[in-house]
XYZ file of C-alpha atoms in Angstrom:
398
model
C -32.166 1.636 -9.928
C -32.562 3.417 -13.241
C -33.695 1.555 -16.310
C -30.757 0.429 -18.471
C -29.769 2.657 -21.350
C -27.489 0.024 -22.870
C -28.315 -2.562 -25.457
C -28.385 -6.009 -23.902
C -26.376 -8.418 -25.992
C -27.105 -11.597 -24.117
C -29.082 -12.331 -21.003
C -27.446 -15.206 -19.204
C -29.022 -17.193 -16.451
C -28.164 -19.918 -14.051
C -27.154 -19.887 -10.431
C -23.531 -20.771 -11.185
C -22.641 -17.407 -12.741
C -20.286 -14.568 -11.984
C -20.403 -11.117 -13.554
C -17.453 -8.884 -14.327
C -16.643 -5.628 -16.108
C -13.801 -5.214 -18.595
C -12.380 -1.964 -19.998
C -10.703 -1.877 -23.390
C -9.064 0.587 -25.737
C -11.832 0.237 -28.309
C -13.841 2.645 -26.131
C -16.015 -0.016 -24.527
C -16.778 -1.105 -20.974
C -18.199 -4.594 -21.304
C -20.203 -6.622 -18.831
C -19.237 -10.312 -18.903
C -20.789 -13.397 -17.396
C -18.826 -16.491 -16.435
C -21.038 -19.530 -15.950
C -20.380 -23.043 -14.614
C -16.878 -22.185 -13.397
C -17.442 -24.221 -10.229
C -19.551 -26.948 -11.802
C -17.348 -29.941 -12.568
C -20.080 -31.502 -14.691
C -20.350 -28.570 -17.123
C -17.935 -26.689 -19.330
C -17.292 -23.092 -18.142
C -18.832 -20.522 -20.482
C -17.959 -16.853 -20.886
C -20.412 -14.483 -22.554
C -20.809 -10.779 -23.247
C -23.920 -9.382 -21.543
C -23.919 -5.647 -22.268
C -21.559 -2.813 -23.114
C -21.307 0.959 -23.078
C -19.117 3.466 -24.914
C -19.894 6.329 -22.507
C -16.597 6.168 -20.602
C -14.632 7.669 -23.500
C -12.271 6.682 -26.283
C -9.724 4.696 -24.253
C -11.016 3.233 -20.957
C -7.995 2.331 -18.836
C -9.119 1.552 -15.270
C -12.241 0.467 -13.388
C -13.063 1.033 -9.733
C -16.214 -0.446 -8.167
C -17.964 0.897 -5.073
C -19.751 -2.365 -4.333
C -21.717 -1.023 -1.356
C -23.451 1.597 -3.505
C -23.404 -0.186 -6.893
C -21.380 2.576 -8.576
C -18.657 1.853 -11.131
C -16.029 4.505 -11.920
C -14.170 4.388 -15.226
C -11.010 6.281 -16.194
C -10.622 7.321 -19.832
C -6.901 7.617 -20.539
C -7.479 9.926 -23.484
C -4.685 8.306 -25.511
C -3.259 10.882 -27.969
C -5.835 13.434 -26.769
C -5.298 16.652 -24.769
C -7.793 15.588 -22.093
C -8.786 12.427 -20.298
C -12.033 11.720 -18.499
C -13.671 10.096 -15.487
C -17.177 8.657 -15.657
C -19.391 7.205 -12.946
C -22.035 4.590 -13.726
C -24.919 3.244 -11.700
C -25.095 -0.522 -11.855
C -28.581 -1.775 -12.679
C -30.165 -4.930 -11.297
C -29.285 -6.831 -14.480
C -25.677 -5.650 -14.320
C -25.907 -3.123 -17.161
C -24.673 0.416 -16.583
C -26.353 3.827 -16.609
C -24.077 6.855 -16.803
C -24.297 9.178 -13.808
C -21.666 11.784 -14.611
C -18.614 12.351 -16.799
C -15.923 14.955 -16.151
C -12.927 15.910 -18.248
C -9.594 15.734 -16.488
C -5.856 15.951 -17.134
C -4.847 13.515 -19.854
C -3.541 10.051 -19.055
C -5.512 8.766 -16.021
C -4.459 5.123 -15.560
C -5.134 4.170 -11.918
C -7.238 5.299 -8.965
C -8.199 4.387 -5.412
C -10.804 5.400 -2.829
C -9.787 6.905 0.505
C -11.394 8.584 3.520
C -9.982 10.801 6.312
C -9.184 8.884 9.505
C -11.472 11.068 11.638
C -14.187 11.688 9.051
C -14.990 8.317 7.518
C -18.293 9.645 6.157
C -16.260 11.620 3.576
C -15.210 9.747 0.442
C -12.494 10.732 -2.022
C -10.586 9.073 -4.803
C -7.114 9.866 -6.091
C -6.044 9.424 -9.720
C -2.589 8.866 -11.236
C -2.113 10.544 -14.634
C 0.643 8.820 -16.617
C 0.785 11.077 -19.671
C -0.332 14.149 -17.707
C 2.471 13.932 -15.078
C -0.015 14.606 -12.287
C -2.130 13.316 -9.433
C -5.676 14.596 -8.979
C -8.249 14.018 -6.253
C -12.056 14.120 -6.212
C -14.657 14.234 -3.480
C -17.483 11.746 -4.004
C -21.150 11.537 -3.122
C -21.136 7.791 -2.633
C -24.894 7.329 -2.754
C -25.344 9.066 -6.126
C -21.958 8.638 -7.840
C -21.534 12.363 -8.438
C -18.036 13.723 -7.818
C -16.146 17.019 -7.900
C -12.501 17.931 -8.400
C -10.619 18.640 -5.182
C -6.828 18.899 -5.732
C -4.204 18.716 -8.477
C -0.484 17.985 -8.056
C 1.651 18.591 -11.155
C 5.162 17.163 -11.451
C 8.213 18.059 -13.539
C 11.788 16.799 -13.850
C 14.943 18.490 -15.087
C 15.775 15.933 -17.755
C 15.026 12.413 -18.951
C 15.800 9.357 -16.862
C 18.063 6.439 -17.819
C 15.377 4.973 -20.086
C 14.794 8.119 -22.135
C 11.980 6.643 -24.215
C 9.890 5.860 -21.105
C 11.310 8.370 -18.640
C 11.011 11.585 -20.637
C 8.783 13.078 -17.919
C 7.187 12.103 -14.595
C 4.719 9.268 -15.178
C 2.601 8.445 -12.089
C 1.268 4.941 -12.671
C -0.609 3.763 -9.575
C -2.419 4.859 -6.408
C -2.194 2.804 -3.189
C -3.624 3.590 0.253
C -1.751 2.289 3.291
C -3.622 0.159 5.884
C -3.921 3.030 8.364
C -5.644 5.198 5.750
C -3.229 8.038 6.553
C -0.981 7.831 3.499
C -1.276 7.484 -0.260
C 1.635 6.102 -2.272
C 2.027 6.844 -5.993
C 4.774 5.004 -7.931
C 6.190 7.339 -10.580
C 7.608 5.271 -13.447
C 9.145 8.260 -15.220
C 10.868 9.885 -12.241
C 11.907 6.694 -10.372
C 10.121 7.845 -7.222
C 7.536 6.688 -4.755
C 5.539 9.865 -4.233
C 4.089 10.011 -0.717
C 1.027 11.973 0.375
C -0.351 12.420 3.874
C -4.160 12.423 4.209
C -5.454 15.163 6.520
C -7.447 13.347 9.261
C -10.542 15.555 9.041
C -10.580 17.363 5.694
C -9.153 14.584 3.527
C -6.783 17.017 1.794
C -3.508 15.521 0.592
C -0.108 16.977 1.465
C 3.084 15.901 -0.268
C 5.909 14.440 1.785
C 9.477 13.726 0.742
C 9.378 10.989 -1.910
C 11.277 7.719 -1.677
C 13.974 7.610 -4.356
C 14.106 4.354 -6.316
C 16.891 2.764 -8.363
C 17.626 4.781 -11.536
C 15.872 3.302 -14.536
C 13.755 0.904 -12.473
C 10.392 2.441 -13.386
C 8.165 1.711 -10.328
C 4.668 0.804 -11.512
C 2.235 -0.908 -9.080
C 2.215 -2.153 -5.494
C 0.269 -3.817 -2.689
C 0.276 -3.409 1.082
C 0.237 -6.530 3.279
C -0.794 -7.072 6.897
C -1.264 -10.375 8.785
C -4.522 -12.065 7.863
C -5.792 -12.177 11.432
C -5.456 -8.380 11.620
C -7.841 -6.802 9.093
C -6.991 -3.558 7.346
C -8.270 -1.636 10.350
C -6.591 1.665 11.056
C -3.954 0.409 13.414
C -0.254 1.075 13.593
C 0.396 -1.883 15.878
C 0.344 -4.667 13.280
C 3.122 -5.673 10.928
C 2.759 -3.868 7.605
C 4.682 -4.645 4.446
C 4.793 -3.087 1.008
C 5.478 -5.041 -2.186
C 6.429 -3.015 -5.266
C 6.829 -4.157 -8.872
C 8.932 -2.037 -11.209
C 8.263 -2.261 -14.922
C 11.526 -1.210 -16.544
C 13.908 -3.463 -14.605
C 11.354 -6.249 -13.880
C 11.925 -6.339 -10.129
C 9.889 -7.150 -7.040
C 10.988 -5.254 -3.940
C 9.639 -5.752 -0.425
C 9.684 -3.245 2.421
C 8.859 -3.223 6.103
C 6.622 -0.245 6.835
C 6.816 1.773 10.038
C 5.254 4.979 11.298
C 7.699 7.305 13.102
C 6.452 9.604 15.837
C 6.920 12.634 13.575
C 3.836 11.628 11.562
C 5.567 10.190 8.493
C 5.698 6.747 6.906
C 9.001 4.879 6.563
C 10.003 2.065 4.181
C 12.880 -0.326 4.927
C 13.734 -2.727 2.095
C 14.302 -6.375 3.010
C 13.994 -8.181 -0.331
C 14.663 -7.678 -4.033
C 14.529 -10.117 -6.931
C 13.593 -9.948 -10.562
C 10.155 -11.152 -11.592
C 11.639 -14.283 -13.162
C 13.066 -15.663 -9.930
C 16.619 -14.685 -10.797
C 16.607 -15.993 -14.360
C 17.544 -13.477 -17.041
C 14.389 -12.148 -18.743
C 14.140 -11.307 -22.414
C 15.119 -7.758 -23.324
C 11.505 -6.958 -24.286
C 9.995 -8.117 -20.967
C 8.063 -5.492 -19.003
C 6.430 -6.302 -15.656
C 2.786 -5.266 -15.487
C 0.415 -5.941 -12.598
C 0.948 -7.121 -9.024
C -1.718 -8.620 -6.782
C -2.086 -10.216 -3.365
C -3.801 -13.606 -3.315
C -7.095 -13.798 -1.396
C -5.568 -16.079 1.252
C -2.850 -13.484 1.934
C 0.034 -15.877 1.208
C 1.130 -15.157 -2.380
C 2.088 -12.312 -4.672
C 1.164 -12.679 -8.351
C 2.954 -10.583 -11.005
C 2.312 -10.418 -14.741
C 5.348 -10.446 -17.047
C 4.481 -8.910 -20.402
C 6.203 -9.529 -23.732
C 8.528 -12.236 -22.382
C 6.918 -15.063 -24.423
C 8.173 -17.603 -21.877
C 5.535 -20.173 -22.827
C 5.157 -19.339 -26.509
C 7.249 -22.266 -27.678
C 4.911 -24.691 -25.932
C 1.748 -23.787 -27.821
C 2.929 -22.127 -31.011
C 1.670 -18.644 -30.106
C 2.923 -15.774 -27.968
C 2.232 -16.618 -24.337
C 3.735 -14.556 -21.546
C 4.143 -15.510 -17.911
C 2.670 -14.973 -14.469
C 5.144 -15.126 -11.571
C 4.069 -16.494 -8.184
C 5.965 -15.547 -5.021
C 5.319 -17.026 -1.569
C 5.110 -14.477 1.238
C 6.533 -14.770 4.736
C 4.411 -14.237 7.821
C 5.016 -11.351 10.195
C 7.817 -13.275 11.937
C 9.939 -13.846 8.826
C 11.290 -12.036 5.781
C 11.948 -15.028 3.508
C 10.076 -14.351 0.280
C 10.155 -17.393 -2.024
C 9.895 -17.633 -5.791
C 7.322 -20.359 -6.505
C 7.558 -20.397 -10.298
C 6.299 -19.074 -13.629
C 2.948 -20.023 -15.142
C 1.301 -19.199 -18.488
C -0.814 -16.057 -18.756
C -2.730 -17.728 -21.633
C -1.788 -15.025 -24.111
C 0.461 -11.998 -24.549
C 0.690 -8.849 -22.460
C -1.358 -9.322 -19.286
C -1.913 -5.709 -18.229
C -4.251 -6.334 -15.298
C -5.845 -9.178 -13.336
C -8.176 -9.630 -10.382
C -9.196 -12.447 -8.074
C -12.812 -13.537 -7.629
C -14.578 -12.645 -4.363
C -14.379 -16.295 -3.220
C -10.701 -16.427 -4.118
C -10.964 -19.445 -6.403
C -10.803 -17.782 -9.838
C -8.490 -15.365 -11.623
C -9.600 -12.959 -14.378
C -6.810 -11.677 -16.642
C -6.995 -8.652 -18.957
C -4.776 -9.243 -21.994
C -3.739 -6.426 -24.295
C -4.128 -8.958 -27.092
C -7.844 -8.014 -26.945
C -8.855 -10.926 -24.765
C -10.156 -11.706 -21.272
C -9.218 -15.115 -19.865
C -10.179 -16.944 -16.697
C -8.080 -19.449 -14.783
C -8.555 -21.585 -11.709
C -6.817 -20.329 -8.532
C -7.952 -22.918 -5.984
C -4.465 -24.350 -5.487
C -2.439 -21.140 -5.289
C -1.396 -21.065 -8.924
C -3.105 -19.773 -12.087
C -4.107 -23.009 -13.815
C -5.841 -24.463 -15.693
C -7.446 -22.135 -18.228
C -11.228 -22.210 -17.820
C -12.627 -19.777 -20.389
C -11.657 -16.925 -22.706
C -13.390 -14.279 -24.788
C -12.117 -11.963 -27.513
C -13.085 -8.283 -27.226
C -12.739 -5.428 -29.704
C -9.699 -3.679 -28.248
C -6.716 -4.067 -25.954
C -8.157 -5.035 -22.553
C -6.805 -2.754 -19.845
C -8.699 -3.750 -16.695
C -11.140 -6.360 -15.429
C -13.033 -6.259 -12.101
C -15.523 -8.621 -10.500
C -19.089 -7.515 -9.805
C -18.965 -8.228 -6.085
């Protein structure tokens, strides 16, 4: 590993510690340490360990290659003509050394790794550009963290969508790889589409397929694929596969059975739809944010932003997290299990700990909070830390 080039703010110790990285709109990627979270005799403590401003002006997404200790950071380039992508080598103490930064189309907000089915030694990542109305791909040298541009897909639309303020143009918002590794799905919030790409089995090149048209004005944002727990995400078409999609503008969760026709396409058949408040009418300002699959494969967690459901209880704006129970492969009965506090306003992103017992939440109120998840719900609050800008993503150092 290279020597750190970052200033170390605090060196934490102790065997009961977890490290994470948080991105925020103040231009910082911050390394955090959570201590004593599983020690019932000590109060959990959250501390800032190190930070870097080498991602760019508005870091929006983090993607960790844990096998090779490389962290990739998207710079959204808010109000700028270009965005950026930076790779960092993770040092032994958790601090980051920049490997490479490349300018890209403005507005990168989400990314995911993928490899061709018949050439797993090749590594790519795809990027959704919200403001740039595009998807780009990059080929990666996994051992060094260097990467090069591969493809660009630009999108247009003939006129604004039903929500003209948010649907003035195509706005790709997420990148999700199906369990077979053969398809990439990109929810387009502006165009009300699920854009579908086939991954070439040897070259890794993407090819557009016919998109799936969504409800007008729904604004599809993020999603997760689900397969039975006993069948890992191996490249098989024999297991049950489901797709859970959260849409931001109409605050809905939709569930689909996924199949793979003999003509080489992917097919989605909807079997469930409900708003992210379990059927209750949300506030007019509410905007669904993130969706995640619980580590035990039995729950969907969704962040509801700007709803202030729990604000009256504590005297400050507190939005909600919605928990849904998932059926197994023999059923399609999704259940709404309730709303829980997000411990602040506007939860943009969250991630579960590697052991599945903790939840880290990135709040756009410039805060990272941590909650217990041992009992299948996000409570109680364990620790929180204020950062310098709106927190856009938080990932665990696995």
